[in-house]
mmCIF file of C-alpha atoms in Angstrom:
data_model
loop_
_atom_site.group_PDB
_atom_site.id
_atom_site.type_symbol
_atom_site.label_atom_id
_atom_site.label_comp_id
_atom_site.label_asym_id
_atom_site.label_seq_id
_atom_site.Cartn_x
_atom_site.Cartn_y
_atom_site.Cartn_z
ATOM 1 C CA UNK A 675 -4.477 36.385 -92.494
ATOM 2 C CA UNK A 676 -2.240 35.571 -89.530
ATOM 3 C CA UNK A 677 -0.581 32.164 -89.706
ATOM 4 C CA UNK A 678 -1.218 31.007 -86.166
ATOM 5 C CA UNK A 679 0.893 27.896 -86.650
ATOM 6 C CA UNK A 680 3.938 30.208 -86.640
ATOM 7 C CA UNK A 681 2.856 32.415 -83.756
ATOM 8 C CA UNK A 682 5.466 31.117 -81.317
ATOM 9 C CA UNK A 683 8.242 30.472 -83.838
ATOM 10 C CA UNK A 684 11.505 32.388 -83.413
ATOM 11 C CA UNK A 685 13.276 31.418 -86.618
ATOM 12 C CA UNK A 686 15.841 33.975 -87.698
ATOM 13 C CA UNK A 687 15.951 35.697 -84.322
ATOM 14 C CA UNK A 688 18.976 36.041 -82.092
ATOM 15 C CA UNK A 689 18.541 35.547 -78.359
ATOM 16 C CA UNK A 690 20.908 36.113 -75.456
ATOM 17 C CA UNK A 691 20.148 34.312 -72.197
ATOM 18 C CA UNK A 692 22.091 35.672 -69.233
ATOM 19 C CA UNK A 693 22.209 33.030 -66.526
ATOM 20 C CA UNK A 694 21.947 30.157 -69.007
ATOM 21 C CA UNK A 695 24.261 27.903 -67.031
ATOM 22 C CA UNK A 696 21.583 26.524 -64.722
ATOM 23 C CA UNK A 697 17.979 26.564 -63.579
ATOM 24 C CA UNK A 698 15.470 28.789 -65.332
ATOM 25 C CA UNK A 699 18.117 30.303 -67.588
ATOM 26 C CA UNK A 700 19.176 26.915 -68.917
ATOM 27 C CA UNK A 701 15.591 25.853 -69.628
ATOM 28 C CA UNK A 702 14.900 29.216 -71.278
ATOM 29 C CA UNK A 703 17.833 28.677 -73.619
ATOM 30 C CA UNK A 704 16.586 25.184 -74.457
ATOM 31 C CA UNK A 705 13.065 26.441 -75.186
ATOM 32 C CA UNK A 706 14.131 29.416 -77.293
ATOM 33 C CA UNK A 707 16.387 27.204 -79.389
ATOM 34 C CA UNK A 708 13.601 24.632 -79.801
ATOM 35 C CA UNK A 709 11.447 27.359 -81.318
ATOM 36 C CA UNK A 710 14.088 28.327 -83.848
ATOM 37 C CA UNK A 711 16.117 31.071 -82.191
ATOM 38 C CA UNK A 712 19.886 31.294 -82.389
ATOM 39 C CA UNK A 713 20.922 31.428 -78.736
ATOM 40 C CA UNK A 714 23.944 32.790 -76.900
ATOM 41 C CA UNK A 715 24.248 31.050 -73.531
ATOM 42 C CA UNK A 716 25.865 33.585 -71.222
ATOM 43 C CA UNK A 717 26.859 32.900 -67.631
ATOM 44 C CA UNK A 718 29.535 33.815 -65.117
ATOM 45 C CA UNK A 719 30.350 30.082 -65.027
ATOM 46 C CA UNK A 720 31.761 29.349 -68.481
ATOM 47 C CA UNK A 721 31.723 25.578 -67.962
ATOM 48 C CA UNK A 722 28.018 25.645 -67.138
ATOM 49 C CA UNK A 723 27.312 27.897 -70.127
ATOM 50 C CA UNK A 724 29.226 25.510 -72.378
ATOM 51 C CA UNK A 725 27.227 22.555 -71.072
ATOM 52 C CA UNK A 726 23.953 24.291 -71.947
ATOM 53 C CA UNK A 727 25.258 25.483 -75.293
ATOM 54 C CA UNK A 728 26.563 22.079 -76.349
ATOM 55 C CA UNK A 729 23.137 20.528 -75.752
ATOM 56 C CA UNK A 730 21.474 22.842 -78.274
ATOM 57 C CA UNK A 731 24.288 23.691 -80.669
ATOM 58 C CA UNK A 732 24.530 27.235 -79.338
ATOM 59 C CA UNK A 733 27.325 29.640 -78.437
ATOM 60 C CA UNK A 734 28.663 29.848 -74.886
ATOM 61 C CA UNK A 735 29.764 33.184 -73.483
ATOM 62 C CA UNK A 736 31.320 34.039 -70.138
ATOM 63 C CA UNK A 737 30.124 37.252 -68.531
ATOM 64 C CA UNK A 738 30.176 38.912 -65.147
ATOM 65 C CA UNK A 739 27.070 41.106 -65.218
ATOM 66 C CA UNK A 740 28.476 43.124 -62.325
ATOM 67 C CA UNK A 741 30.907 44.583 -64.890
ATOM 68 C CA UNK A 742 29.015 47.232 -66.911
ATOM 69 C CA UNK A 743 31.669 47.199 -69.643
ATOM 70 C CA UNK A 744 31.230 43.448 -70.070
ATOM 71 C CA UNK A 745 27.481 43.938 -70.420
ATOM 72 C CA UNK A 746 28.073 46.574 -73.091
ATOM 73 C CA UNK A 747 30.354 44.224 -75.031
ATOM 74 C CA UNK A 748 27.769 41.441 -74.948
ATOM 75 C CA UNK A 749 25.064 43.853 -76.100
ATOM 76 C CA UNK A 750 27.133 44.860 -79.128
ATOM 77 C CA UNK A 751 26.015 41.747 -81.018
ATOM 78 C CA UNK A 752 22.783 41.776 -83.017
ATOM 79 C CA UNK A 753 20.138 40.720 -80.473
ATOM 80 C CA UNK A 754 16.380 40.397 -80.888
ATOM 81 C CA UNK A 755 15.653 38.895 -77.468
ATOM 82 C CA UNK A 756 17.510 39.174 -74.175
ATOM 83 C CA UNK A 757 16.545 37.138 -71.119
ATOM 84 C CA UNK A 758 18.040 37.915 -67.710
ATOM 85 C CA UNK A 759 17.719 35.349 -64.919
ATOM 86 C CA UNK A 760 20.818 36.045 -62.799
ATOM 87 C CA UNK A 761 19.922 36.786 -59.170
ATOM 88 C CA UNK A 762 20.907 36.085 -55.588
ATOM 89 C CA UNK A 763 19.336 36.118 -52.131
ATOM 90 C CA UNK A 764 20.683 36.463 -48.609
ATOM 91 C CA UNK A 765 18.000 35.157 -46.254
ATOM 92 C CA UNK A 766 18.304 37.205 -43.093
ATOM 93 C CA UNK A 767 15.974 39.313 -41.030
ATOM 94 C CA UNK A 768 16.410 43.040 -41.334
ATOM 95 C CA UNK A 769 18.085 43.537 -37.982
ATOM 96 C CA UNK A 770 20.667 40.881 -38.846
ATOM 97 C CA UNK A 771 21.426 42.180 -42.337
ATOM 98 C CA UNK A 772 24.696 43.972 -42.952
ATOM 99 C CA UNK A 773 25.105 46.872 -45.345
ATOM 100 C CA UNK A 774 27.641 44.826 -47.309
ATOM 101 C CA UNK A 775 25.070 42.056 -47.836
ATOM 102 C CA UNK A 776 22.464 44.629 -48.842
ATOM 103 C CA UNK A 777 24.842 46.140 -51.386
ATOM 104 C CA UNK A 778 25.723 42.714 -52.805
ATOM 105 C CA UNK A 779 22.110 41.668 -53.389
ATOM 106 C CA UNK A 780 21.102 45.042 -54.818
ATOM 107 C CA UNK A 781 24.151 45.159 -57.095
ATOM 108 C CA UNK A 782 23.296 41.882 -58.813
ATOM 109 C CA UNK A 783 19.512 41.822 -58.715
ATOM 110 C CA UNK A 784 18.876 45.469 -59.550
ATOM 111 C CA UNK A 785 22.143 47.098 -60.574
ATOM 112 C CA UNK A 786 23.015 44.487 -63.190
ATOM 113 C CA UNK A 787 19.433 44.574 -64.453
ATOM 114 C CA UNK A 788 19.743 48.345 -64.902
ATOM 115 C CA UNK A 789 22.899 47.858 -66.973
ATOM 116 C CA UNK A 790 21.370 45.080 -69.106
ATOM 117 C CA UNK A 791 18.214 47.080 -69.830
ATOM 118 C CA UNK A 792 20.236 50.149 -70.811
ATOM 119 C CA UNK A 793 22.847 48.333 -72.890
ATOM 120 C CA UNK A 794 20.507 46.088 -74.856
ATOM 121 C CA UNK A 795 17.659 48.611 -74.841
ATOM 122 C CA UNK A 796 19.794 51.327 -76.430
ATOM 123 C CA UNK A 797 20.659 49.106 -79.375
ATOM 124 C CA UNK A 798 17.136 47.709 -79.752
ATOM 125 C CA UNK A 799 15.672 51.223 -79.731
ATOM 126 C CA UNK A 800 18.118 52.265 -82.448
ATOM 127 C CA UNK A 801 17.142 49.224 -84.536
ATOM 128 C CA UNK A 802 13.411 49.606 -83.896
ATOM 129 C CA UNK A 803 12.601 46.192 -82.434
ATOM 130 C CA UNK A 804 13.377 43.797 -79.604
ATOM 131 C CA UNK A 805 12.108 41.997 -76.532
ATOM 132 C CA UNK A 806 13.643 42.286 -73.068
ATOM 133 C CA UNK A 807 12.546 39.687 -70.525
ATOM 134 C CA UNK A 808 13.506 39.714 -66.856
ATOM 135 C CA UNK A 809 12.572 37.758 -63.771
ATOM 136 C CA UNK A 810 10.820 39.304 -60.815
ATOM 137 C CA UNK A 811 9.256 36.994 -58.222
ATOM 138 C CA UNK A 812 6.236 36.453 -56.026
ATOM 139 C CA UNK A 813 8.434 38.303 -53.540
ATOM 140 C CA UNK A 814 7.896 41.439 -55.595
ATOM 141 C CA UNK A 815 4.373 41.532 -54.134
ATOM 142 C CA UNK A 816 4.286 39.125 -51.168
ATOM 143 C CA UNK A 817 6.918 38.933 -48.450
ATOM 144 C CA UNK A 818 7.937 36.841 -45.474
ATOM 145 C CA UNK A 819 10.543 37.266 -42.721
ATOM 146 C CA UNK A 820 14.057 37.110 -44.086
ATOM 147 C CA UNK A 821 13.195 38.250 -47.623
ATOM 148 C CA UNK A 822 13.391 42.038 -47.260
ATOM 149 C CA UNK A 823 16.214 42.999 -49.619
ATOM 150 C CA UNK A 824 15.509 40.298 -52.187
ATOM 151 C CA UNK A 825 11.838 41.348 -52.232
ATOM 152 C CA UNK A 826 12.781 44.997 -52.601
ATOM 153 C CA UNK A 827 14.969 44.256 -55.614
ATOM 154 C CA UNK A 828 12.291 42.138 -57.279
ATOM 155 C CA UNK A 829 9.699 44.876 -56.779
ATOM 156 C CA UNK A 830 12.209 47.425 -58.054
ATOM 157 C CA UNK A 831 12.851 45.339 -61.180
ATOM 158 C CA UNK A 832 9.144 45.492 -62.025
ATOM 159 C CA UNK A 833 9.062 49.283 -61.878
ATOM 160 C CA UNK A 834 12.307 49.557 -63.823
ATOM 161 C CA UNK A 835 10.879 47.296 -66.531
ATOM 162 C CA UNK A 836 7.591 49.172 -66.647
ATOM 163 C CA UNK A 837 9.453 52.436 -67.120
ATOM 164 C CA UNK A 838 11.595 50.912 -69.863
ATOM 165 C CA UNK A 839 8.447 49.586 -71.538
ATOM 166 C CA UNK A 840 7.003 53.106 -71.612
ATOM 167 C CA UNK A 841 10.211 54.722 -72.824
ATOM 168 C CA UNK A 842 11.080 52.093 -75.440
ATOM 169 C CA UNK A 843 7.603 51.208 -76.659
ATOM 170 C CA UNK A 844 7.329 53.811 -79.421
ATOM 171 C CA UNK A 845 10.529 52.361 -80.837
ATOM 172 C CA UNK A 846 9.115 48.840 -81.193
ATOM 173 C CA UNK A 847 10.824 47.396 -78.113
ATOM 174 C CA UNK A 848 8.828 45.366 -75.599
ATOM 175 C CA UNK A 849 9.912 44.941 -71.964
ATOM 176 C CA UNK A 850 8.230 42.421 -69.666
ATOM 177 C CA UNK A 851 8.812 40.570 -66.414
ATOM 178 C CA UNK A 852 7.974 37.046 -65.311
ATOM 179 C CA UNK A 853 7.142 36.475 -61.640
ATOM 180 C CA UNK A 854 7.731 32.839 -60.675
ATOM 181 C CA UNK A 855 6.559 31.200 -57.512
ATOM 182 C CA UNK A 856 8.659 28.553 -55.796
ATOM 183 C CA UNK A 857 10.909 26.853 -58.337
ATOM 184 C CA UNK A 858 13.449 24.110 -57.727
ATOM 185 C CA UNK A 859 16.688 25.872 -58.641
ATOM 186 C CA UNK A 860 20.092 26.355 -56.993
ATOM 187 C CA UNK A 861 18.703 29.574 -55.455
ATOM 188 C CA UNK A 862 16.136 27.589 -53.445
ATOM 189 C CA UNK A 863 18.397 24.692 -52.432
ATOM 190 C CA UNK A 864 18.420 25.930 -48.821
ATOM 191 C CA UNK A 865 14.640 25.491 -48.606
ATOM 192 C CA UNK A 866 14.591 22.110 -50.303
ATOM 193 C CA UNK A 867 17.123 20.852 -47.750
ATOM 194 C CA UNK A 868 14.558 21.435 -44.981
ATOM 195 C CA UNK A 869 11.624 19.014 -45.554
ATOM 196 C CA UNK A 870 9.161 20.969 -43.394
ATOM 197 C CA UNK A 871 10.034 24.275 -45.051
ATOM 198 C CA UNK A 872 9.870 22.687 -48.505
ATOM 199 C CA UNK A 873 6.443 21.159 -47.831
ATOM 200 C CA UNK A 874 5.068 24.392 -46.372
ATOM 201 C CA UNK A 875 5.927 26.177 -49.601
ATOM 202 C CA UNK A 876 4.387 23.374 -51.660
ATOM 203 C CA UNK A 877 1.165 23.568 -49.664
ATOM 204 C CA UNK A 878 0.847 27.356 -50.047
ATOM 205 C CA UNK A 879 0.185 27.414 -53.788
ATOM 206 C CA UNK A 880 -3.085 26.431 -55.462
ATOM 207 C CA UNK A 881 -1.403 23.515 -57.252
ATOM 208 C CA UNK A 882 0.126 22.161 -54.043
ATOM 209 C CA UNK A 883 3.630 21.688 -55.410
ATOM 210 C CA UNK A 884 6.830 23.379 -56.475
ATOM 211 C CA UNK A 885 7.569 24.278 -60.097
ATOM 212 C CA UNK A 886 10.346 22.844 -62.204
ATOM 213 C CA UNK A 887 12.543 25.333 -64.108
ATOM 214 C CA UNK A 888 11.146 23.983 -67.379
ATOM 215 C CA UNK A 889 7.723 25.302 -66.384
ATOM 216 C CA UNK A 890 8.999 28.876 -66.709
ATOM 217 C CA UNK A 891 10.233 28.357 -70.270
ATOM 218 C CA UNK A 892 6.834 28.647 -71.925
ATOM 219 C CA UNK A 893 6.396 32.154 -70.559
ATOM 220 C CA UNK A 894 9.816 33.116 -71.925
ATOM 221 C CA UNK A 895 8.987 31.825 -75.401
ATOM 222 C CA UNK A 896 5.623 33.588 -75.304
ATOM 223 C CA UNK A 897 7.097 36.965 -74.379
ATOM 224 C CA UNK A 898 9.872 36.569 -76.948
ATOM 225 C CA UNK A 899 7.510 35.679 -79.777
ATOM 226 C CA UNK A 900 4.915 37.401 -81.944
ATOM 227 C CA UNK A 901 2.258 35.815 -79.738
ATOM 228 C CA UNK A 902 3.062 38.659 -77.311
ATOM 229 C CA UNK A 903 3.407 41.400 -79.941
ATOM 230 C CA UNK A 904 1.034 43.689 -77.997
ATOM 231 C CA UNK A 905 2.331 42.777 -74.540
ATOM 232 C CA UNK A 906 4.692 45.193 -72.818
ATOM 233 C CA UNK A 907 5.072 46.544 -69.305
ATOM 234 C CA UNK A 908 3.451 43.357 -68.036
ATOM 235 C CA UNK A 909 4.266 41.122 -65.088
ATOM 236 C CA UNK A 910 3.330 37.558 -65.946
ATOM 237 C CA UNK A 911 2.735 35.484 -62.810
ATOM 238 C CA UNK A 912 3.846 31.868 -63.219
ATOM 239 C CA UNK A 913 3.419 30.987 -59.575
ATOM 240 C CA UNK A 914 1.062 28.018 -59.375
ATOM 241 C CA UNK A 915 -1.588 30.252 -57.816
ATOM 242 C CA UNK A 916 0.622 31.370 -54.914
ATOM 243 C CA UNK A 917 -0.471 35.013 -55.068
ATOM 244 C CA UNK A 918 -4.126 34.006 -55.565
ATOM 245 C CA UNK A 919 -4.310 32.116 -52.261
ATOM 246 C CA UNK A 920 -4.989 33.871 -48.968
ATOM 247 C CA UNK A 921 -3.483 31.016 -46.990
ATOM 248 C CA UNK A 922 -4.450 32.033 -43.458
ATOM 249 C CA UNK A 923 -7.129 29.428 -42.918
ATOM 250 C CA UNK A 924 -8.907 26.839 -45.033
ATOM 251 C CA UNK A 925 -12.518 26.409 -43.893
ATOM 252 C CA UNK A 926 -13.735 22.825 -43.547
ATOM 253 C CA UNK A 927 -15.527 21.497 -46.615
ATOM 254 C CA UNK A 928 -19.305 21.464 -46.482
ATOM 255 C CA UNK A 929 -19.570 24.335 -44.013
ATOM 256 C CA UNK A 930 -21.917 27.157 -44.989
ATOM 257 C CA UNK A 931 -20.908 30.743 -44.547
#
């Protein structure tokens, strides 16, 4: 009989969180450690990684995920779970975008993801187990002016992960994506600085507010754990109902159709 009290426990498992220095990555590291995992807190900012690691008694690791060789070196350690949160956005309309900006966003959001999936996936496939967790976005399915390249990379990540799930699945490796809505992180600081913009985003979702990074951590633990043992190739929306809401017009209450 399954011991459901242990369903979300990660004791004895090794996790690597890339982007653990802040935001969703930091909270993911906290949550994985709280459920028993041994965590490596990896980030381009070593000081930030050390701050996260010191809070949970974990290892800090400096990495530039734009360096494929560095990704390979990190993947060489025994890893059961890898979480990738590193991403960037340049908010510009298409006609204002430069090719250099396009290349920069694609290189981090999609290119680095490709390298992480291949490096960690190769070793997990050889071992016969593992969980790879990445972050897409509501922008992978819904767009707005100024989000073209970011949205394209987040949609591309989903298809990359689905393909990896199909190719790795017979080897016991699960690959899933989480699609957050609006979350208060350094990536969204520009929006938070504009009260009207911030409130408009809050009003769009069914819950009428922004998420905190900690509210993404439960999804990470779930996908890392045996609770999700039959979940792969999935995109888990943690968006406060953003993608469920039409948003064009809210009919007055009490009016009959």
